[in-house]
Structures are given as C-alpha cells and as structure tokens.
Short mmCIF file of C-alpha atoms in Angstrom, two decimals:
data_model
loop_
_atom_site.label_atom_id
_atom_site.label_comp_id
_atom_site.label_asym_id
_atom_site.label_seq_id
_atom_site.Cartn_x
_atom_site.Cartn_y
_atom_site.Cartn_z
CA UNK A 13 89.37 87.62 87.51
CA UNK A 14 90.45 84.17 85.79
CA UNK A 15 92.68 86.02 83.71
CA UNK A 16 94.50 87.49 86.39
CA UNK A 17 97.88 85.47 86.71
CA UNK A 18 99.63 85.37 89.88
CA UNK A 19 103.46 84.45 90.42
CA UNK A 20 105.95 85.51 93.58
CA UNK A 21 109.02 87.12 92.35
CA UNK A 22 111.97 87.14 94.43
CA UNK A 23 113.06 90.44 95.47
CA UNK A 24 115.86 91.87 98.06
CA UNK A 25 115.70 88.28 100.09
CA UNK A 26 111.50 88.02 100.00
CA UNK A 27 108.70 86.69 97.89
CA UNK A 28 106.66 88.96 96.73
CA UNK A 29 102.76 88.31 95.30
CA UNK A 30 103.04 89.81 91.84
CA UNK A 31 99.09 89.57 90.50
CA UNK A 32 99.42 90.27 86.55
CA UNK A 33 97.00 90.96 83.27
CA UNK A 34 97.79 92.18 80.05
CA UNK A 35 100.52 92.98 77.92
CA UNK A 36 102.43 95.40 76.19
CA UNK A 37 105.47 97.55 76.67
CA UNK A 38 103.86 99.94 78.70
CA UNK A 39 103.17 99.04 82.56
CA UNK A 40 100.57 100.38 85.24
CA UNK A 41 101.95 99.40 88.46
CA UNK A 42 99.00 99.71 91.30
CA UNK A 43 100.66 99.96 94.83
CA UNK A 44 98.04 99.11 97.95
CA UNK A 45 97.51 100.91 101.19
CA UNK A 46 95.98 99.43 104.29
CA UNK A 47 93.51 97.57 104.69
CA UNK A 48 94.12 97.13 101.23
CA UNK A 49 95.94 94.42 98.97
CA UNK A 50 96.49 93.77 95.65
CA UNK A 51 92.80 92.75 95.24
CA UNK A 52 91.52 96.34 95.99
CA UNK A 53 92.85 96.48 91.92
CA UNK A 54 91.11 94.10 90.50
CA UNK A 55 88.40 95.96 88.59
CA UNK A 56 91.02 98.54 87.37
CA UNK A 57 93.97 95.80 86.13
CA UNK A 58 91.57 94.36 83.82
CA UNK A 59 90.36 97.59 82.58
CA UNK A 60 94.20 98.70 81.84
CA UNK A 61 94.70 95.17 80.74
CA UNK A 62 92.05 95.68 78.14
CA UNK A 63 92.94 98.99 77.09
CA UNK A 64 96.43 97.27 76.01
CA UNK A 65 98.70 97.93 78.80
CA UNK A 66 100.43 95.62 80.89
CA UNK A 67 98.71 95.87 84.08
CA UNK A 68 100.47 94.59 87.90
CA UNK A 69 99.60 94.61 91.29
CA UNK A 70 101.40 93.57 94.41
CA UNK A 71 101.39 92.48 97.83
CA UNK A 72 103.73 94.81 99.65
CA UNK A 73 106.03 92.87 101.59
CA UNK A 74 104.63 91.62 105.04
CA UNK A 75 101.26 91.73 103.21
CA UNK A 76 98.56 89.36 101.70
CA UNK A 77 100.37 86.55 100.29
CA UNK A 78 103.76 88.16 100.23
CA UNK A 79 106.81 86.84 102.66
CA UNK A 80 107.45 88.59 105.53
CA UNK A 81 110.03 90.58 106.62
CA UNK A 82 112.71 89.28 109.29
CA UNK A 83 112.35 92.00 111.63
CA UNK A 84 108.57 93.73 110.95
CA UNK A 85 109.03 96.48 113.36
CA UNK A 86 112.50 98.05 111.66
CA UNK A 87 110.54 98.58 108.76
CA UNK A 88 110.10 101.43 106.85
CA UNK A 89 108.61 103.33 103.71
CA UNK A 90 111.69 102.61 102.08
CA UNK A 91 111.56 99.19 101.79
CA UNK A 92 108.38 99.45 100.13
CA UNK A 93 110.24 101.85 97.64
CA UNK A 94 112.98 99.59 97.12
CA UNK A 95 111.41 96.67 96.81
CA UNK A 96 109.71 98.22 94.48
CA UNK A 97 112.59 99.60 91.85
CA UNK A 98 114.28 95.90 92.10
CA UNK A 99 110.79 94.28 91.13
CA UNK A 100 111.34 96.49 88.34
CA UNK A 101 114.68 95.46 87.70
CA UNK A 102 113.57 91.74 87.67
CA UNK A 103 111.23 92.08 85.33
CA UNK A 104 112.82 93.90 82.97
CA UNK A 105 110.46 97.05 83.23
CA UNK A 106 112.02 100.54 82.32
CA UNK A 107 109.95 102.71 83.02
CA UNK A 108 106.11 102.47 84.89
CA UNK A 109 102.90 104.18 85.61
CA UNK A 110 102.47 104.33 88.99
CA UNK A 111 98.74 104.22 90.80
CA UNK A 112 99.02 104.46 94.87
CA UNK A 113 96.11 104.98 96.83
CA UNK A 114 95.73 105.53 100.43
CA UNK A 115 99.40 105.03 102.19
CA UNK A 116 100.56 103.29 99.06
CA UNK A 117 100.30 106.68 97.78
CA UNK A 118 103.83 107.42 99.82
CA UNK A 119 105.92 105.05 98.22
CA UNK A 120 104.62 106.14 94.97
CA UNK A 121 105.58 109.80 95.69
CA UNK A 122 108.83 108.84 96.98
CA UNK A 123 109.21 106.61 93.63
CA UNK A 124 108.36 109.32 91.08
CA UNK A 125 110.68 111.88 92.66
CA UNK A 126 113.42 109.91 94.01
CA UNK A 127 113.96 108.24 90.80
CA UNK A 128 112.23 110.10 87.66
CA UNK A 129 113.62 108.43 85.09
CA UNK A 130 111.80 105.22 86.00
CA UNK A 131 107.94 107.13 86.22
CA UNK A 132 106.16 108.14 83.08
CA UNK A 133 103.30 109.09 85.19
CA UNK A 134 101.66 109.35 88.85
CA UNK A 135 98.19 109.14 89.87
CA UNK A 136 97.47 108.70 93.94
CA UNK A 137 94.37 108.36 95.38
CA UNK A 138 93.12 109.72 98.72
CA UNK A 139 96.46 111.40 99.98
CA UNK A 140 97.74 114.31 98.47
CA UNK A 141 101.54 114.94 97.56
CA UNK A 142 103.21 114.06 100.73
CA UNK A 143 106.19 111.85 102.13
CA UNK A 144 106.95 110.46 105.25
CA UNK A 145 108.52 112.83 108.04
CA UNK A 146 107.32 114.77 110.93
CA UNK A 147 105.08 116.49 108.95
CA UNK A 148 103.14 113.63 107.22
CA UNK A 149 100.10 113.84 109.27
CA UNK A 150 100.05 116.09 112.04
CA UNK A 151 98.38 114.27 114.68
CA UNK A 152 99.70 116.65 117.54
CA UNK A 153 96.68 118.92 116.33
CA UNK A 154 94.08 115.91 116.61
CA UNK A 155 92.93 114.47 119.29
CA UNK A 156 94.87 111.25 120.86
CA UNK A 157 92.79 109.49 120.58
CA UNK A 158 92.67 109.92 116.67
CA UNK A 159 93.31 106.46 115.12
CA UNK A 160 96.96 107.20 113.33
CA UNK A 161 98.18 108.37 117.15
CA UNK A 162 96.19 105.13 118.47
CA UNK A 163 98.14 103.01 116.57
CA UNK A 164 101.39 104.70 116.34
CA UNK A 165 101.59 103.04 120.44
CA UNK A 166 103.33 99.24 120.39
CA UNK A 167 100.50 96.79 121.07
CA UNK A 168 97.92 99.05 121.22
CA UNK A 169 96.45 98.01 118.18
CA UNK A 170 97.49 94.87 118.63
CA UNK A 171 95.37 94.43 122.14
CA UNK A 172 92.41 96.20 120.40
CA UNK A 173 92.52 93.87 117.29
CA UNK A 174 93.33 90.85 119.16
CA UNK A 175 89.66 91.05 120.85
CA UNK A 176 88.17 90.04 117.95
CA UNK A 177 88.54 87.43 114.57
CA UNK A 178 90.41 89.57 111.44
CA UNK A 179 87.65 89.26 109.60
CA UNK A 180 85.35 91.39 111.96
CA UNK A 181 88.84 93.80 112.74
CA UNK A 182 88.52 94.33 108.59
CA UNK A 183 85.15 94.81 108.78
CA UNK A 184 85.63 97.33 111.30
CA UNK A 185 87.73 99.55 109.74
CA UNK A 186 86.21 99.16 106.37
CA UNK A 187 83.29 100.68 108.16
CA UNK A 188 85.41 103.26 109.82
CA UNK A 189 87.47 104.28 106.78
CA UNK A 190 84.43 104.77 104.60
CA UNK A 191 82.55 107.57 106.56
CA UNK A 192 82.68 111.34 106.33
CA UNK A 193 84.09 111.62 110.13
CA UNK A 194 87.51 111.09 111.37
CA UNK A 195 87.53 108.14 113.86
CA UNK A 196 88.08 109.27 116.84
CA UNK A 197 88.04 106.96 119.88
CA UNK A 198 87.36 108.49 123.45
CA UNK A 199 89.64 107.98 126.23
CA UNK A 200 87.18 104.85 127.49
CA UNK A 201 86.79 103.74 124.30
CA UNK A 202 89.39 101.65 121.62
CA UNK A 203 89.11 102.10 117.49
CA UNK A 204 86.83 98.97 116.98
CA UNK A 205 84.76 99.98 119.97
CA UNK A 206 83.67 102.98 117.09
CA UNK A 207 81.58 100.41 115.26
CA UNK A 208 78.26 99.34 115.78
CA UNK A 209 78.35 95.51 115.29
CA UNK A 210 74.86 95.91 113.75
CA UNK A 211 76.45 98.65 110.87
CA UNK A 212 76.55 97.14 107.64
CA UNK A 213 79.70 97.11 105.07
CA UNK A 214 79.17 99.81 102.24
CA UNK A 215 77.24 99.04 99.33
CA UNK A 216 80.30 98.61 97.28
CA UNK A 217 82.10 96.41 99.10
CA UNK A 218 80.55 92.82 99.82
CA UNK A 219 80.67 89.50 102.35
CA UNK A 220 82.73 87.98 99.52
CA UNK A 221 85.37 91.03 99.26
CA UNK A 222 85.47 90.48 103.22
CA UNK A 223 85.84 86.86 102.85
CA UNK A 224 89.00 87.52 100.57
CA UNK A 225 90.60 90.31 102.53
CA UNK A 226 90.08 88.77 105.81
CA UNK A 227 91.56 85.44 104.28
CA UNK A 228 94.67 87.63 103.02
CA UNK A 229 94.65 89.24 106.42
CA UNK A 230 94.76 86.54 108.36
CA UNK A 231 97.38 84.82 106.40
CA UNK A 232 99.69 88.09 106.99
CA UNK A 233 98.75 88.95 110.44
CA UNK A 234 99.09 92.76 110.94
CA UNK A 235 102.52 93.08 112.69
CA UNK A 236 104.31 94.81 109.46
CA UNK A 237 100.92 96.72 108.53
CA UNK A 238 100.80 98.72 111.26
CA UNK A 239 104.54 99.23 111.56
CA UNK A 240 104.13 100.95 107.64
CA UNK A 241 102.89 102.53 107.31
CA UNK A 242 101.61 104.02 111.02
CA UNK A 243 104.60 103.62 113.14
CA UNK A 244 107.12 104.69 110.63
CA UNK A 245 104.86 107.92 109.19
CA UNK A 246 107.86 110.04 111.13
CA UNK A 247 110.62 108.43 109.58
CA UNK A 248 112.17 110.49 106.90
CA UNK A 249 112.75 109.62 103.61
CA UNK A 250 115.99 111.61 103.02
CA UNK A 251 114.31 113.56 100.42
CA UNK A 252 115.54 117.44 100.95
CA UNK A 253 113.92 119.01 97.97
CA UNK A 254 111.25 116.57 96.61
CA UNK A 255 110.00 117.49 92.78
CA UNK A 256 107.83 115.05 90.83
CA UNK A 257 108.42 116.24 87.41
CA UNK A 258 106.10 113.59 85.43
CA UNK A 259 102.24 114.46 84.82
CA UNK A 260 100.39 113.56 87.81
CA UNK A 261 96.75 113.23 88.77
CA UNK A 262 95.66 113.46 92.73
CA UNK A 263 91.78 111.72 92.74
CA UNK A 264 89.68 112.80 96.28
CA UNK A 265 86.59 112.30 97.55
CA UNK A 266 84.76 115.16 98.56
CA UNK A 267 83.31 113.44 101.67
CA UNK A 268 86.84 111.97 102.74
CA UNK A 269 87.91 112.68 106.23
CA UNK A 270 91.00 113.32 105.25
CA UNK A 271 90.46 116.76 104.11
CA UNK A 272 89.56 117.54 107.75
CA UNK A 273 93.25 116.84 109.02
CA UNK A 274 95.04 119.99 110.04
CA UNK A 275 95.84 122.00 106.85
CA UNK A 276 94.60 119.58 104.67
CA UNK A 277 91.78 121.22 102.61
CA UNK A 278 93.56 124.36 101.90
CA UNK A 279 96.70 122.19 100.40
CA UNK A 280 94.41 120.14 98.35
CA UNK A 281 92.09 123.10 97.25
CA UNK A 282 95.00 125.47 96.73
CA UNK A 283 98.18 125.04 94.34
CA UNK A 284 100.60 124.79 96.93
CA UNK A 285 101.04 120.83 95.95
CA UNK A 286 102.76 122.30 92.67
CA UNK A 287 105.32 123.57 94.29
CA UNK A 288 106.62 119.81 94.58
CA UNK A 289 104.39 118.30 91.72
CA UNK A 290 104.37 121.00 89.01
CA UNK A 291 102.52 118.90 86.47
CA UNK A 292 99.74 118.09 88.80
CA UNK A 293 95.82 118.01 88.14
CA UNK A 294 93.51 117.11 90.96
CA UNK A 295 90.04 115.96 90.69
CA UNK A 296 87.52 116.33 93.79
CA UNK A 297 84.69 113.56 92.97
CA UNK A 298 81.55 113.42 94.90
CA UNK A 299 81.42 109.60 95.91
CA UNK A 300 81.95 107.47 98.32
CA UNK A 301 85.39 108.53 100.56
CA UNK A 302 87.14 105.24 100.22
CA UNK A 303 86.29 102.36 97.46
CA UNK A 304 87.75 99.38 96.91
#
C-alpha cells in the first residue's frame, strides 16, 4: 500500500484522485462503483503493478477524495465517461485496459464501445453488458420497495441515511450488498432498517476497510453517489447500436442477487450478451457475491 502514489489531476474543471503503481506502457485502468472507491483496488493494482503494467485507480468525480461537481444532481454516466477519456488525454495514455465493477461497470461499457480505439480490453465485474437507458434495470418488475426504485426518489435516501453516522450507512449496505437476497424494504420499513445492527461485516472486509471507506465517505457526502449512478440509470447514453469489439471478460458470482433481476440469469447464462460484445467470455465463480 506504501507504494501506491496518489496525485489529483485536473480534468474538465475538477480534481480528480488518481491512486497509481507501476509502470510500463501498458495501463489497467480500475473504475469504482458504489459504495466503492478507488481503495476497493488496492489488492489488484499492486498485483498488475507487479506483473509490469502500469496500474491506476480513481475517485470518480463527486467521490472519495475527488472535487465535486457544481451541480451533483445534473449529473450523469457521461461525465464519468468523459472524465474519463480526458484523464487519458492528460496523461498521455493511448490506449487502456479497462476493469469496472459494479456501476463502474457502465462507464466502462460505454468507454469500450463508444470509443474502441482507446480499449485494448474490458473486464466488468458484477453487471453484465449493459448501458444506461430505460432498460438498465427494470425495476417496474420488482417490488418498490426494491433499493434502486428506493433511491431513485429525491431525499429518500437522503432521510434514510441521514438517521445514522456514514460509517454505520456503509456498514449497512456492505451488509446488504453482500447477501444472496435482493434488499427489499417493506412499505413500513427503509433500506438500513434491513440490517440487524448486531450482523457482522463479511469476513473479507474488516473495521479498518470501514474505517477508510467511511472516512472517504464522509469526506464526499453522498449527494453525487446516488445521483450516478441511481437517479440517472434512465438517462440514455446516445448509443443506438452499441458493439464492444475488444476481448472482454464478464466475472459473476454465483450467489449474486443480481442474477435474480428480471431477465437477468438467462442474459448472463445465454449468449445473447454477444450480440453487443462478440469477443466476450464470462466466468460464474462460486464466492462471495460482492468483494472488495
């Protein structure tokens, strides 16, 4: 973790947290979802450091230790992809490797088929090939009070969250996010009314990997995290006729709730992904349904 070197690099008007190891002319790029940050990496930018590639994670913009926005609640997927290709430009990279995981899986599709020539290869963890539109999750077959629909409503979220410290919120939906079930509040009920104060984190993830995201957390607030990627999963992208044309891995979790949204299962299980990702490969792993 020493090794790690951390710099913000200004890009489109903001700081961003750029966390870095390694070197070498060709780049991994690791791209967060929520309640991630660029720390969810760690483990794997030192083994791609060591394996002699330049390895980089980032704060998305509004997150962690990265500036925020001017006006949270107009943002969208896109600025995550933009900001991403002029980090790109800054430093000088060509061409990347790009490893999203959870939401940051979206601007990593949109990335790798919006602009090919600047993607070598794709791996995405936990979400399937996918982009933001109506059809991104379809929580009209779930039940409101599903936790995507919960906290698609201004200030819902906000009023449940704001009962509590961040670092119990994280803890919450650390707890949440790592079982087998979707969460699924009832109409008396709020998200973090799901968890059990007595519940205890997952065995991989510790009191000092809390201590650091809820530090992060608190030091972002979660205005832009729940506007992206939850209250902008609708927007469109613009993409018409989306084709990733690099290799490109999809890594699940056999136990992950996600396969029990509408549709889901069948789309991961079948090859209808290739129809948009021809060179795709997808590995179904029996461990835990979300790491960090």
């Amino acid at each position: 973790m020493e090794h790690i070197k951390h710099n913000h690099v200004e890009v489109r008007g903001l700081k961003l947290h750029v966390a870095e190891i390694g070197t070498g002319p060709k780049v991994v790029l690791f791209l967060h979802g929520f309640p991630e940050i660029w720390y969810t990496w760690r483990h794997q930018m030192i083994a791609v450091g060591d394996a002699g590639y330049r390895s980089i994670a980032i704060d998305f913009r509004g997150y962690g230790l990265s500036d925020q926005p001017p006006e949270p609640e107009k943002g969208s997927f896109m600025d995550l992809v933009d900001d991403v290709i002029a980090l790109l430009d800054t430093l000088g990279i060509s061409k990347v490797f790009l490893v999203g995981k959870d939401s940051g899986a979206l601007p990593a599709n949109i990335i790798a088929a919006m602009y090919p020539e600047r993607v070598c290869g794709l791996t995405t963890m936990g979400i399937p090939f996918m982009l933001p539109g109506l059809n991104a999750v379809q929580t009209d077959a779930l039940p409101k009070g599903f936790y995507v629909t919960r906290w698609q409503e201004p200030g819902r979220a906000e009023a449940d969250f704001g009962r509590l410290d961040v670092k119990t919120v994280i803890r919450n939906i650390y707890i949440l996010f790592s079982g087998a079930e979707l969460p699924i509040a009832r109409d008396d009920q709020e998200i973090m009314d799901l968890v059990n104060p007595s519940t205890p984190l997952p065995p991989w993830f510790s009191e000092d990997d809390l201590a650091v995201y809820a530090s992060l957390y608190e030091n972002s607030g979660f205005r832009f995290p729940l506007q992206v990627p939850y209250r902008t999963l609708g927007v469109d992208c613009g993409l018409t006729d989306p084709k990733v044309t690099c290799p490109a891995l999809l890594i699940m979790g056999e136990k992950d709730y996600v396969l029990k949204l509408p549709g889901m299962e069948e789309f991961v299980r079948s090859e209808q992904a290739k129809r948009f990702v021809p060179e795709l490969e997808t590995v179904l792993g029996r461990r835990e349904p979300f790491c960090s």
